[in-house]
XYZ file of N, CA and C in Angstrom:
510
model
N 0.854 -1.179 0.009
C -0.004 -0.014 -0.005
C 0.861 1.232 0.017
N 0.576 2.149 -0.834
C 1.369 3.417 -0.917
C 0.892 4.343 0.116
N 1.656 5.431 0.316
C 1.226 6.449 1.269
C -0.107 7.108 0.772
N -0.241 7.256 -0.507
C -1.489 7.834 -1.020
C -2.656 6.943 -0.685
N -2.490 5.624 -0.791
C -3.562 4.701 -0.448
C -3.884 4.823 1.013
N -2.929 4.934 1.857
C -3.144 5.053 3.296
C -3.882 6.335 3.597
N -3.496 7.442 2.955
C -4.201 8.708 3.104
C -5.679 8.572 2.716
N -5.906 7.944 1.618
C -7.270 7.697 1.177
C -8.053 6.920 2.175
N -7.447 5.953 2.799
C -8.108 5.178 3.852
C -8.459 6.037 5.066
N -7.513 6.858 5.489
C -7.749 7.635 6.684
C -8.746 8.751 6.452
N -8.829 9.203 5.203
C -9.836 10.241 4.888
C -11.225 9.736 4.849
N -11.395 8.438 4.588
C -12.745 7.893 4.389
C -13.070 6.812 5.463
N -12.282 6.688 6.475
C -12.522 5.660 7.420
C -13.084 6.194 8.754
N -14.204 5.667 9.193
C -14.769 5.944 10.488
C -13.991 5.052 11.463
N -13.209 5.588 12.397
C -12.387 4.737 13.245
C -13.219 3.842 14.140
N -14.570 4.052 14.268
C -15.360 3.157 15.080
C -15.940 2.035 14.240
N -15.829 2.165 12.888
C -16.381 1.085 12.019
C -15.278 0.672 10.998
N -14.566 -0.400 11.268
C -13.559 -0.828 10.381
C -13.961 -2.119 9.614
N -15.228 -2.405 9.638
C -15.759 -3.656 9.064
C -15.553 -3.738 7.564
N -15.433 -2.596 6.897
C -15.295 -2.609 5.418
C -13.826 -2.683 4.989
N -12.935 -2.814 5.984
C -11.472 -2.827 5.645
C -10.956 -4.241 5.767
N -9.962 -4.583 4.983
C -9.268 -5.882 5.127
C -8.395 -5.831 6.364
N -7.960 -6.981 6.826
C -7.065 -7.043 7.955
C -5.819 -6.256 7.730
N -5.269 -6.373 6.550
C -3.985 -5.686 6.159
C -4.232 -4.140 6.244
N -5.391 -3.663 5.777
C -5.643 -2.244 5.828
C -5.804 -1.756 7.305
N -6.514 -2.528 8.162
C -6.646 -2.151 9.527
C -5.248 -2.106 10.236
N -4.422 -3.115 10.034
C -3.112 -3.126 10.645
C -2.249 -1.983 10.204
N -2.323 -1.631 8.910
C -1.531 -0.489 8.411
C -2.036 0.814 9.011
N -3.301 0.938 9.220
C -3.829 2.146 9.875
C -3.331 2.251 11.334
N -3.321 1.093 12.018
C -2.752 1.094 13.368
C -1.275 1.432 13.378
N -0.562 0.882 12.451
C 0.900 1.145 12.286
C 1.143 2.650 12.090
N 0.329 3.271 11.289
C 0.483 4.687 10.927
C -0.011 5.579 12.043
N -0.671 5.037 13.088
C -1.282 5.844 14.147
C -2.527 6.581 13.695
N -3.115 6.150 12.600
C -4.256 6.859 11.996
C -5.517 6.638 12.769
N -5.598 5.654 13.676
C -6.791 5.414 14.434
C -6.776 6.165 15.775
N -5.633 6.627 16.149
C -5.482 7.426 17.377
C -5.492 6.501 18.603
N -4.897 6.973 19.638
C -4.785 6.183 20.900
C -6.200 5.672 21.407
N -7.188 6.563 21.580
C -8.407 6.000 22.166
C -9.159 5.100 21.245
N -8.908 5.177 19.971
C -9.709 4.370 18.991
C -9.173 2.985 18.775
N -7.994 2.730 19.243
C -7.362 1.415 18.995
C -6.857 0.792 20.309
N -7.819 0.471 21.196
C -7.353 -0.151 22.411
C -6.961 -1.646 22.184
N -5.771 -1.987 22.548
C -5.293 -3.350 22.414
C -4.159 -3.569 23.319
N -3.801 -4.794 23.558
C -2.744 -5.146 24.523
C -1.436 -4.510 24.184
N -1.226 -4.217 22.885
C -0.032 -3.615 22.414
C 0.243 -2.235 23.003
N -0.805 -1.495 23.212
C -0.622 -0.165 23.821
C -0.164 -0.291 25.256
N -0.713 -1.279 25.955
C -0.334 -1.491 27.368
C 1.126 -1.877 27.505
N 1.619 -2.675 26.564
C 2.987 -3.154 26.601
C 3.990 -2.302 25.807
N 3.413 -1.309 25.074
C 4.293 -0.422 24.283
C 4.765 -1.061 22.963
N 3.935 -1.931 22.383
C 4.309 -2.583 21.159
C 4.352 -1.609 20.003
N 5.237 -1.802 19.105
C 5.384 -1.007 17.869
C 5.214 -1.909 16.658
N 4.405 -1.530 15.738
C 4.251 -2.281 14.430
C 5.322 -1.799 13.513
N 6.404 -2.542 13.439
C 7.550 -2.162 12.628
C 7.403 -2.505 11.163
N 6.813 -3.649 10.878
C 6.544 -4.056 9.471
C 5.199 -4.703 9.416
N 4.440 -4.371 8.381
C 3.103 -4.959 8.145
C 3.077 -5.310 6.704
N 2.965 -6.631 6.436
C 2.910 -7.163 5.081
C 1.800 -8.223 5.042
N 1.393 -8.593 3.877
C 0.420 -9.673 3.709
C 1.064 -10.985 4.191
N 0.528 -11.496 5.294
C 1.034 -12.766 5.844
C 2.257 -12.683 6.735
N 2.680 -11.455 7.049
C 3.902 -11.297 7.888
C 3.821 -10.008 8.660
N 4.278 -10.073 9.887
C 4.314 -8.941 10.817
C 5.620 -8.917 11.550
N 6.073 -7.711 11.909
C 7.199 -7.529 12.810
C 6.740 -6.534 13.832
N 6.815 -6.948 15.112
C 6.426 -6.102 16.231
C 7.552 -6.038 17.251
N 7.795 -4.865 17.785
C 8.859 -4.793 18.806
C 8.338 -4.057 20.010
N 9.038 -4.240 21.155
C 8.780 -3.506 22.373
C 10.057 -3.277 23.091
N 10.037 -2.364 24.081
C 11.212 -2.058 24.918
C 10.883 -2.629 26.258
N 11.755 -3.425 26.841
C 11.533 -3.986 28.125
C 11.617 -2.931 29.219
N 10.917 -3.167 30.304
C 10.970 -2.252 31.438
C 10.782 -3.030 32.727
N 11.113 -2.421 33.919
C 11.074 -3.160 35.159
C 9.751 -3.817 35.437
N 8.648 -3.188 34.978
C 7.288 -3.741 35.269
C 7.108 -5.150 34.620
N 7.945 -5.483 33.687
C 7.810 -6.740 32.993
C 8.470 -7.910 33.753
N 9.074 -7.612 34.917
C 9.874 -8.615 35.628
C 9.049 -9.726 36.255
N 9.643 -10.902 36.280
C 9.176 -12.028 37.012
C 9.859 -11.989 38.381
N 9.562 -12.898 39.311
C 10.252 -12.841 40.612
C 11.791 -13.000 40.564
N 12.321 -13.497 39.455
C 13.783 -13.628 39.312
C 14.423 -12.369 38.744
N 13.620 -11.385 38.330
C 14.151 -10.134 37.846
C 14.364 -10.070 36.366
N 13.996 -11.064 35.629
C 14.077 -11.076 34.134
C 12.678 -10.925 33.558
N 12.619 -10.698 32.272
C 11.293 -10.500 31.623
C 10.415 -11.734 31.841
N 9.206 -11.537 32.287
C 8.218 -12.616 32.523
C 7.950 -13.292 31.185
N 7.839 -14.594 31.207
C 7.534 -15.381 29.977
C 6.226 -14.977 29.334
N 5.255 -14.451 30.137
C 4.031 -13.967 29.581
C 4.183 -12.791 28.609
N 5.230 -11.984 28.837
C 5.498 -10.865 27.896
C 5.877 -11.427 26.513
N 6.809 -12.384 26.526
C 7.221 -13.029 25.238
C 6.048 -13.748 24.629
N 5.247 -14.453 25.415
C 4.063 -15.167 24.875
C 3.069 -14.197 24.298
N 2.856 -13.077 24.938
C 1.911 -12.074 24.424
C 2.436 -11.471 23.136
N 3.735 -11.175 23.109
C 4.335 -10.646 21.883
C 4.228 -11.610 20.722
N 4.466 -12.897 21.007
C 4.331 -13.902 19.962
C 2.894 -14.140 19.531
N 1.955 -14.159 20.484
C 0.543 -14.328 20.136
C 0.108 -13.127 19.247
N 0.560 -11.934 19.614
C 0.213 -10.741 18.847
C 0.772 -10.736 17.410
N 2.073 -11.056 17.287
C 2.737 -11.006 15.995
C 2.180 -12.110 15.049
N 1.903 -13.258 15.584
C 1.371 -14.355 14.769
C -0.099 -14.146 14.432
N -0.859 -13.673 15.410
C -2.279 -13.367 15.136
C -2.408 -12.246 14.137
N -1.572 -11.188 14.262
C -1.617 -10.109 13.249
C -1.190 -10.603 11.845
N -0.196 -11.471 11.825
C 0.177 -12.046 10.521
C -1.053 -12.748 9.839
N -1.771 -13.510 10.645
C -3.039 -14.119 10.088
C -4.032 -13.075 9.742
N -4.280 -12.086 10.619
C -5.234 -11.008 10.379
C -4.905 -10.272 9.054
N -3.599 -10.068 8.780
C -3.201 -9.358 7.538
C -3.679 -10.040 6.258
N -4.023 -11.297 6.340
C -4.438 -12.036 5.130
C -5.951 -12.108 4.935
N -6.661 -11.564 5.924
C -8.135 -11.730 5.907
C -8.873 -10.569 5.192
N -9.981 -10.917 4.461
C -10.750 -9.899 3.797
C -11.622 -9.145 4.780
N -12.293 -8.082 4.339
C -13.197 -7.310 5.198
C -14.267 -8.223 5.815
N -14.565 -7.967 7.083
C -15.649 -8.724 7.759
C -15.259 -10.057 8.303
N -14.017 -10.478 8.087
C -13.534 -11.804 8.551
C -12.616 -11.582 9.717
N -12.831 -12.284 10.842
C -11.936 -12.133 12.005
C -11.256 -13.444 12.297
N -10.668 -13.480 13.478
C -9.878 -14.683 13.952
C -9.795 -14.680 15.445
N -9.502 -15.814 15.979
C -9.187 -15.896 17.379
C -8.151 -17.037 17.578
N -7.295 -16.915 18.594
C -6.283 -17.973 18.833
C -6.960 -19.222 19.393
N -6.724 -20.356 18.804
C -7.173 -21.638 19.286
C -6.112 -22.313 20.124
N -4.897 -22.182 19.689
C -3.791 -22.852 20.374
C -2.452 -22.009 20.172
N -1.671 -22.018 21.238
C -0.440 -21.294 21.299
C 0.609 -22.195 21.950
N 1.679 -22.468 21.249
C 2.803 -23.230 21.821
C 4.030 -22.454 21.801
N 4.592 -22.120 22.963
C 5.790 -21.302 23.087
C 6.966 -22.119 23.644
N 8.091 -21.938 23.017
C 9.345 -22.522 23.510
C 10.281 -21.353 23.947
N 10.615 -21.350 25.227
C 11.491 -20.323 25.747
C 12.964 -20.789 25.691
N 13.802 -19.949 25.125
C 15.217 -20.318 24.909
C 16.149 -19.672 25.910
N 15.976 -18.398 26.186
C 16.806 -17.683 27.126
C 16.057 -16.540 27.765
N 16.538 -16.051 28.917
C 15.899 -14.941 29.604
C 16.245 -13.621 28.915
N 15.384 -12.639 29.068
C 15.670 -11.269 28.588
C 15.672 -10.366 29.793
N 16.489 -9.313 29.730
C 16.570 -8.309 30.820
C 15.464 -7.312 30.745
N 15.250 -6.653 31.893
C 14.172 -5.659 31.988
C 14.686 -4.230 31.857
N 15.920 -4.070 31.480
C 16.555 -2.759 31.452
C 16.484 -1.965 30.171
N 15.358 -1.992 29.489
C 15.198 -1.204 28.308
C 15.779 -1.757 27.051
N 15.897 -3.090 26.997
C 16.365 -3.684 25.718
C 15.169 -3.898 24.773
N 15.437 -3.883 23.466
C 14.411 -4.074 22.478
C 14.271 -5.549 22.196
N 12.997 -6.008 22.247
C 12.658 -7.376 21.810
C 11.886 -7.204 20.561
N 12.268 -7.996 19.524
C 11.587 -7.921 18.226
C 11.046 -9.272 17.862
N 9.746 -9.311 17.514
C 9.089 -10.521 17.123
C 8.733 -10.487 15.634
N 8.989 -11.582 14.928
C 8.657 -11.750 13.531
C 7.679 -12.883 13.436
N 6.537 -12.674 12.786
C 5.543 -13.747 12.627
C 5.128 -13.856 11.204
N 4.902 -15.144 10.775
C 4.557 -15.445 9.406
C 3.514 -16.530 9.356
N 2.556 -16.363 8.429
C 1.556 -17.401 8.205
C 2.212 -18.579 7.528
N 1.898 -19.782 8.042
C 2.289 -21.069 7.424
C 1.178 -21.572 6.519
N -0.038 -21.520 6.997
C -1.183 -22.082 6.273
C -2.397 -21.244 6.556
N -3.154 -20.930 5.517
C -4.409 -20.206 5.645
C -5.488 -21.056 4.962
N -6.389 -21.577 5.774
C -7.493 -22.371 5.246
C -8.813 -21.612 5.451
N -9.899 -22.280 5.094
C -11.229 -21.661 5.238
C -11.617 -21.455 6.703
N -11.253 -22.436 7.558
C -11.677 -22.350 8.979
C -10.572 -22.183 9.970
N -9.319 -22.501 9.564
C -8.228 -22.372 10.495
C -6.978 -21.817 9.737
N -6.081 -21.253 10.476
C -4.814 -20.815 9.953
C -3.734 -21.188 10.964
N -2.515 -21.384 10.485
C -1.366 -21.640 11.372
C -0.289 -20.580 11.037
N 0.485 -20.260 12.096
C 1.581 -19.290 11.925
C 2.679 -19.604 12.881
N 3.854 -19.069 12.556
C 5.043 -19.300 13.429
C 5.635 -17.938 13.760
N 6.352 -17.838 14.891
C 6.983 -16.604 15.274
C 8.218 -16.812 16.083
N 9.003 -15.777 16.104
C 10.302 -15.808 16.844
C 10.497 -14.448 17.469
N 11.061 -14.451 18.713
C 11.423 -13.216 19.400
C 12.956 -13.231 19.609
N 13.549 -12.151 19.119
C 15.009 -11.930 19.283
C 15.286 -10.699 20.101
N 16.383 -10.701 20.828
C 16.820 -9.507 21.535
C 17.552 -8.584 20.589
N 17.995 -7.432 21.068
C 18.603 -6.479 20.227
C 19.999 -6.909 19.680
N 20.496 -8.015 20.262
C 21.771 -8.554 19.752
C 21.540 -9.701 18.806
N 20.279 -9.933 18.487
C 19.939 -11.032 17.546
C 19.802 -12.400 18.148
N 19.931 -12.475 19.457
C 19.800 -13.759 20.146
C 18.334 -14.143 20.255
N 18.056 -15.474 19.959
C 16.699 -15.982 20.051
C 16.293 -16.081 21.546
N 15.153 -15.464 21.845
C 14.585 -15.516 23.215
C 13.514 -16.548 23.333
N 12.673 -16.675 22.281
C 11.569 -17.639 22.263
C 11.060 -17.796 20.866
N 10.454 -18.937 20.603
C 9.807 -19.188 19.331
C 8.486 -19.902 19.617
N 7.558 -19.817 18.655
C 6.207 -20.358 18.907
C 5.510 -20.714 17.600
N 4.443 -21.457 17.723
C 3.498 -21.726 16.669
C 2.084 -21.453 17.241
N 1.162 -21.182 16.329
C -0.217 -20.972 16.721
C -1.208 -21.579 15.729
N -2.341 -21.904 16.147
C -3.484 -22.222 15.311
C -4.571 -21.177 15.628
N -5.076 -20.573 14.594
C -6.152 -19.597 14.751
C -7.459 -20.102 14.072
N -8.564 -19.822 14.702
C -9.871 -20.110 14.137
C -10.278 -18.918 13.313
N -10.670 -19.092 12.036
C -11.083 -18.043 11.149
C -12.561 -17.839 11.347
N -12.973 -16.622 11.667
C -14.385 -16.271 11.976
C -15.023 -15.597 10.763
N -15.692 -16.385 9.930
C -16.328 -15.836 8.731
C -17.742 -15.463 9.054
N -18.270 -14.364 8.412
C -19.627 -13.999 8.673
C -20.612 -15.049 8.219
N -21.706 -15.211 8.969
C -22.729 -16.157 8.550
C -23.817 -15.326 7.849
N -24.526 -15.943 6.943
C -25.579 -15.233 6.195
C -26.669 -14.721 7.080
N -26.958 -15.395 8.155
C -28.103 -15.029 8.985
C -27.712 -14.491 10.409
N -26.449 -14.033 10.595
C -26.133 -13.555 11.924
C -24.627 -13.195 12.030
N -24.186 -13.106 13.247
C -22.785 -12.765 13.521
C -21.845 -13.903 13.108
N -20.605 -13.555 12.975
C -19.607 -14.552 12.554
C -19.327 -15.519 13.696
N -18.765 -16.637 13.317
C -18.421 -17.610 14.320
C -18.391 -19.015 13.802
């Protein structure tokens, strides 16, 4: 999508009704900050996630660690890495979906490789779709620290929520 295309979207998009936009279009609006803070509540804002790259079937999301992310041992809690992975893989799936189609995580499998510090280091997650079917999708993701060391990797299965002719999707 070009900058002109994004401008066209923001000029004609009601931030409270994104149903006419594809997943890729919604994610690019979030990346551009075009929906505004109050209009895009999601876990990413709480954790300070940044949408670094948004492509069809692929996402890169990063965050900066902070002391509030600590587990009792003083390193980044595994739930932060799991949330980052769930987000990057889910968004990769979302980026492939047409308007009106949603998704939810059915299964998440995380493998932790090493601890990350809470002192302001950047963690970057890269997620890609492996398979996109009519009712399910699978994706994989990896989290690296700012030195390129693998922190965790994961796979997910997502349920694709297509609209029904006589009611809500599901």
